[in-house]
Amino acid sequence: QVRLVESGGGLVQPGGSLRLSCAASGSLFWFYAMGWYRQAPGKQRELVASITRGGIPGYADSVKGRFTISRDNAKNTMYLQMNSLKPEDTAVYYCNKADGVKDSWGQGTQVTISS
């Protein structure tokens, strides 16, 4: 069973930046397209960014141009650079496979954008 551990969240002012990390256990991280998801209070979890095993990114319209997803397969780690943050980006952020059957969800990392 793959274990996913998210980190890097925090409280920042609007316009600020954060860099999230996702550390995955197991030897097949490189094989899968991975994604960053977020869940705001009272809302469903949504996919905001994804990256193929070859490194091709995809973004939800709400974050396009502000967020950058990347991965380091040698380190079994994925990143999400978030710039120009807005209050509506406030959510718990999770990582998981982008397609198919998901691994068990980690605890996520809280991102709060507030002045």
JSON list of C-alpha atoms in Angstrom, two decimals:
[
{"chain": "A", "resi": 1, "resn": "GLN", "atom": "CA", "xyz": [0.00, 0.00, 0.00]},
{"chain": "A", "resi": 2, "resn": "VAL", "atom": "CA", "xyz": [1.40, 3.36, -1.03]},
{"chain": "A", "resi": 3, "resn": "ARG", "atom": "CA", "xyz": [1.67, 5.98, 1.67]},
{"chain": "A", "resi": 4, "resn": "LEU", "atom": "CA", "xyz": [1.27, 9.62, 0.67]},
{"chain": "A", "resi": 5, "resn": "VAL", "atom": "CA", "xyz": [2.48, 12.42, 2.91]},
{"chain": "A", "resi": 6, "resn": "GLU", "atom": "CA", "xyz": [1.71, 16.04, 2.08]},
{"chain": "A", "resi": 7, "resn": "SER", "atom": "CA", "xyz": [3.53, 19.00, 3.60]},
{"chain": "A", "resi": 8, "resn": "GLY", "atom": "CA", "xyz": [4.25, 22.66, 3.09]},
{"chain": "A", "resi": 9, "resn": "GLY", "atom": "CA", "xyz": [0.92, 24.26, 3.84]},
{"chain": "A", "resi": 10, "resn": "GLY", "atom": "CA", "xyz": [0.42, 27.29, 6.03]},
{"chain": "A", "resi": 11, "resn": "LEU", "atom": "CA", "xyz": [-1.17, 30.67, 6.49]},
{"chain": "A", "resi": 12, "resn": "VAL", "atom": "CA", "xyz": [-0.24, 33.33, 3.95]},
{"chain": "A", "resi": 13, "resn": "GLN", "atom": "CA", "xyz": [-1.64, 36.65, 2.85]},
{"chain": "A", "resi": 14, "resn": "PRO", "atom": "CA", "xyz": [-3.37, 37.09, -0.47]},
{"chain": "A", "resi": 15, "resn": "GLY", "atom": "CA", "xyz": [-0.79, 37.38, -3.22]},
{"chain": "A", "resi": 16, "resn": "GLY", "atom": "CA", "xyz": [1.66, 35.20, -1.35]},
{"chain": "A", "resi": 17, "resn": "SER", "atom": "CA", "xyz": [3.27, 31.91, -2.31]},
{"chain": "A", "resi": 18, "resn": "LEU", "atom": "CA", "xyz": [3.61, 28.42, -0.94]},
{"chain": "A", "resi": 19, "resn": "ARG", "atom": "CA", "xyz": [5.31, 25.27, -2.13]},
{"chain": "A", "resi": 20, "resn": "LEU", "atom": "CA", "xyz": [3.67, 21.98, -1.29]},
{"chain": "A", "resi": 21, "resn": "SER", "atom": "CA", "xyz": [5.44, 18.62, -1.31]},
{"chain": "A", "resi": 22, "resn": "CYS", "atom": "CA", "xyz": [4.07, 15.11, -1.65]},
{"chain": "A", "resi": 23, "resn": "ALA", "atom": "CA", "xyz": [6.27, 12.22, -0.60]},
{"chain": "A", "resi": 24, "resn": "ALA", "atom": "CA", "xyz": [5.20, 8.79, -1.80]},
{"chain": "A", "resi": 25, "resn": "SER", "atom": "CA", "xyz": [6.38, 5.42, -0.58]},
{"chain": "A", "resi": 26, "resn": "GLY", "atom": "CA", "xyz": [6.82, 2.44, -2.89]},
{"chain": "A", "resi": 27, "resn": "SER", "atom": "CA", "xyz": [8.78, 1.83, -6.05]},
{"chain": "A", "resi": 28, "resn": "LEU", "atom": "CA", "xyz": [6.15, 2.57, -8.71]},
{"chain": "A", "resi": 29, "resn": "PHE", "atom": "CA", "xyz": [5.66, 6.31, -8.15]},
{"chain": "A", "resi": 30, "resn": "TRP", "atom": "CA", "xyz": [7.34, 7.02, -11.47]},
{"chain": "A", "resi": 31, "resn": "PHE", "atom": "CA", "xyz": [4.78, 4.92, -13.34]},
{"chain": "A", "resi": 32, "resn": "TYR", "atom": "CA", "xyz": [1.68, 6.87, -12.48]},
{"chain": "A", "resi": 33, "resn": "ALA", "atom": "CA", "xyz": [0.22, 10.19, -13.43]},
{"chain": "A", "resi": 34, "resn": "MET", "atom": "CA", "xyz": [-0.17, 12.07, -10.18]},
{"chain": "A", "resi": 35, "resn": "GLY", "atom": "CA", "xyz": [-2.36, 14.93, -9.08]},
{"chain": "A", "resi": 36, "resn": "TRP", "atom": "CA", "xyz": [-2.90, 17.58, -6.48]},
{"chain": "A", "resi": 37, "resn": "TYR", "atom": "CA", "xyz": [-6.41, 17.81, -5.11]},
{"chain": "A", "resi": 38, "resn": "ARG", "atom": "CA", "xyz": [-8.00, 20.23, -2.69]},
{"chain": "A", "resi": 39, "resn": "GLN", "atom": "CA", "xyz": [-11.08, 20.26, -0.55]},
{"chain": "A", "resi": 40, "resn": "ALA", "atom": "CA", "xyz": [-12.53, 23.43, 0.86]},
{"chain": "A", "resi": 41, "resn": "PRO", "atom": "CA", "xyz": [-15.02, 23.39, 3.74]},
{"chain": "A", "resi": 42, "resn": "GLY", "atom": "CA", "xyz": [-18.42, 22.26, 2.53]},
{"chain": "A", "resi": 43, "resn": "LYS", "atom": "CA", "xyz": [-17.17, 21.46, -0.95]},
{"chain": "A", "resi": 44, "resn": "GLN", "atom": "CA", "xyz": [-16.20, 18.32, -2.80]},
{"chain": "A", "resi": 45, "resn": "ARG", "atom": "CA", "xyz": [-12.60, 17.40, -3.36]},
{"chain": "A", "resi": 46, "resn": "GLU", "atom": "CA", "xyz": [-11.39, 18.66, -6.72]},
{"chain": "A", "resi": 47, "resn": "LEU", "atom": "CA", "xyz": [-8.38, 18.00, -8.89]},
{"chain": "A", "resi": 48, "resn": "VAL", "atom": "CA", "xyz": [-6.42, 21.22, -9.41]},
{"chain": "A", "resi": 49, "resn": "ALA", "atom": "CA", "xyz": [-3.26, 20.00, -11.11]},
{"chain": "A", "resi": 50, "resn": "SER", "atom": "CA", "xyz": [-1.93, 16.79, -12.60]},
{"chain": "A", "resi": 51, "resn": "ILE", "atom": "CA", "xyz": [1.30, 15.58, -14.11]},
{"chain": "A", "resi": 52, "resn": "THR", "atom": "CA", "xyz": [1.98, 12.59, -16.31]},
{"chain": "A", "resi": 53, "resn": "ARG", "atom": "CA", "xyz": [4.79, 10.20, -15.59]},
{"chain": "A", "resi": 54, "resn": "GLY", "atom": "CA", "xyz": [6.67, 11.99, -18.35]},
{"chain": "A", "resi": 55, "resn": "GLY", "atom": "CA", "xyz": [6.18, 15.36, -16.72]},
{"chain": "A", "resi": 56, "resn": "ILE", "atom": "CA", "xyz": [3.39, 16.88, -18.80]},
{"chain": "A", "resi": 57, "resn": "PRO", "atom": "CA", "xyz": [1.26, 19.11, -16.57]},
{"chain": "A", "resi": 58, "resn": "GLY", "atom": "CA", "xyz": [-2.42, 19.92, -16.60]},
{"chain": "A", "resi": 59, "resn": "TYR", "atom": "CA", "xyz": [-4.30, 22.52, -14.56]},
{"chain": "A", "resi": 60, "resn": "ALA", "atom": "CA", "xyz": [-7.80, 23.45, -13.58]},
{"chain": "A", "resi": 61, "resn": "ASP", "atom": "CA", "xyz": [-8.85, 26.80, -14.97]},
{"chain": "A", "resi": 62, "resn": "SER", "atom": "CA", "xyz": [-9.03, 28.23, -11.47]},
{"chain": "A", "resi": 63, "resn": "VAL", "atom": "CA", "xyz": [-5.28, 27.81, -10.91]},
{"chain": "A", "resi": 64, "resn": "LYS", "atom": "CA", "xyz": [-3.87, 28.03, -14.42]},
{"chain": "A", "resi": 65, "resn": "GLY", "atom": "CA", "xyz": [-1.07, 30.54, -14.63]},
{"chain": "A", "resi": 66, "resn": "ARG", "atom": "CA", "xyz": [-0.62, 30.65, -10.85]},
{"chain": "A", "resi": 67, "resn": "PHE", "atom": "CA", "xyz": [0.24, 27.07, -9.86]},
{"chain": "A", "resi": 68, "resn": "THR", "atom": "CA", "xyz": [3.05, 24.90, -11.19]},
{"chain": "A", "resi": 69, "resn": "ILE", "atom": "CA", "xyz": [3.18, 21.15, -10.67]},
{"chain": "A", "resi": 70, "resn": "SER", "atom": "CA", "xyz": [6.40, 19.18, -10.90]},
{"chain": "A", "resi": 71, "resn": "ARG", "atom": "CA", "xyz": [7.78, 15.83, -9.89]},
{"chain": "A", "resi": 72, "resn": "ASP", "atom": "CA", "xyz": [11.10, 14.21, -9.07]},
{"chain": "A", "resi": 73, "resn": "ASN", "atom": "CA", "xyz": [10.72, 10.51, -9.78]},
{"chain": "A", "resi": 74, "resn": "ALA", "atom": "CA", "xyz": [14.15, 9.74, -8.31]},
{"chain": "A", "resi": 75, "resn": "LYS", "atom": "CA", "xyz": [12.93, 11.11, -4.98]},
{"chain": "A", "resi": 76, "resn": "ASN", "atom": "CA", "xyz": [9.37, 9.78, -5.21]},
{"chain": "A", "resi": 77, "resn": "THR", "atom": "CA", "xyz": [8.24, 13.35, -4.64]},
{"chain": "A", "resi": 78, "resn": "MET", "atom": "CA", "xyz": [5.81, 15.72, -6.28]},
{"chain": "A", "resi": 79, "resn": "TYR", "atom": "CA", "xyz": [5.55, 19.47, -5.78]},
{"chain": "A", "resi": 80, "resn": "LEU", "atom": "CA", "xyz": [3.03, 22.24, -6.21]},
{"chain": "A", "resi": 81, "resn": "GLN", "atom": "CA", "xyz": [4.34, 25.78, -6.42]},
{"chain": "A", "resi": 82, "resn": "MET", "atom": "CA", "xyz": [1.48, 28.14, -5.69]},
{"chain": "A", "resi": 83, "resn": "ASN", "atom": "CA", "xyz": [1.84, 31.82, -6.49]},
{"chain": "A", "resi": 84, "resn": "SER", "atom": "CA", "xyz": [-0.55, 34.77, -6.41]},
{"chain": "A", "resi": 85, "resn": "LEU", "atom": "CA", "xyz": [-2.64, 32.98, -3.85]},
{"chain": "A", "resi": 86, "resn": "LYS", "atom": "CA", "xyz": [-6.24, 34.02, -3.33]},
{"chain": "A", "resi": 87, "resn": "PRO", "atom": "CA", "xyz": [-8.63, 33.51, -0.42]},
{"chain": "A", "resi": 88, "resn": "GLU", "atom": "CA", "xyz": [-10.56, 31.03, -2.56]},
{"chain": "A", "resi": 89, "resn": "ASP", "atom": "CA", "xyz": [-7.47, 28.80, -2.65]},
{"chain": "A", "resi": 90, "resn": "THR", "atom": "CA", "xyz": [-8.04, 28.08, 1.03]},
{"chain": "A", "resi": 91, "resn": "ALA", "atom": "CA", "xyz": [-8.46, 24.32, 1.41]},
{"chain": "A", "resi": 92, "resn": "VAL", "atom": "CA", "xyz": [-6.82, 21.13, 2.53]},
{"chain": "A", "resi": 93, "resn": "TYR", "atom": "CA", "xyz": [-4.53, 19.96, -0.24]},
{"chain": "A", "resi": 94, "resn": "TYR", "atom": "CA", "xyz": [-3.96, 16.28, -0.99]},
{"chain": "A", "resi": 95, "resn": "CYS", "atom": "CA", "xyz": [-1.94, 14.29, -3.49]},
{"chain": "A", "resi": 96, "resn": "ASN", "atom": "CA", "xyz": [-2.91, 11.03, -5.14]},
{"chain": "A", "resi": 97, "resn": "LYS", "atom": "CA", "xyz": [-2.96, 9.30, -8.49]},
{"chain": "A", "resi": 98, "resn": "ALA", "atom": "CA", "xyz": [-4.52, 11.42, -11.19]},
{"chain": "A", "resi": 99, "resn": "ASP", "atom": "CA", "xyz": [-6.35, 8.53, -12.83]},
{"chain": "A", "resi": 100, "resn": "GLY", "atom": "CA", "xyz": [-7.94, 5.22, -11.93]},
{"chain": "A", "resi": 101, "resn": "VAL", "atom": "CA", "xyz": [-8.10, 3.68, -8.52]},
{"chain": "A", "resi": 102, "resn": "LYS", "atom": "CA", "xyz": [-6.71, 5.98, -5.88]},
{"chain": "A", "resi": 103, "resn": "ASP", "atom": "CA", "xyz": [-4.33, 5.07, -3.10]},
{"chain": "A", "resi": 104, "resn": "SER", "atom": "CA", "xyz": [-5.39, 5.75, 0.47]},
{"chain": "A", "resi": 105, "resn": "TRP", "atom": "CA", "xyz": [-5.62, 9.46, 1.06]},
{"chain": "A", "resi": 106, "resn": "GLY", "atom": "CA", "xyz": [-3.07, 11.10, 3.30]},
{"chain": "A", "resi": 107, "resn": "GLN", "atom": "CA", "xyz": [-3.85, 13.67, 5.96]},
{"chain": "A", "resi": 108, "resn": "GLY", "atom": "CA", "xyz": [-3.38, 16.53, 3.57]},
{"chain": "A", "resi": 109, "resn": "THR", "atom": "CA", "xyz": [-1.85, 19.90, 4.28]},
{"chain": "A", "resi": 110, "resn": "GLN", "atom": "CA", "xyz": [-3.91, 22.96, 5.21]},
{"chain": "A", "resi": 111, "resn": "VAL", "atom": "CA", "xyz": [-3.52, 26.06, 3.09]},
{"chain": "A", "resi": 112, "resn": "THR", "atom": "CA", "xyz": [-5.15, 29.21, 4.41]},
{"chain": "A", "resi": 113, "resn": "ILE", "atom": "CA", "xyz": [-5.11, 32.49, 2.53]},
{"chain": "A", "resi": 114, "resn": "SER", "atom": "CA", "xyz": [-6.14, 35.40, 4.69]},
{"chain": "A", "resi": 115, "resn": "SER", "atom": "CA", "xyz": [-5.09, 38.91, 5.53]}
]
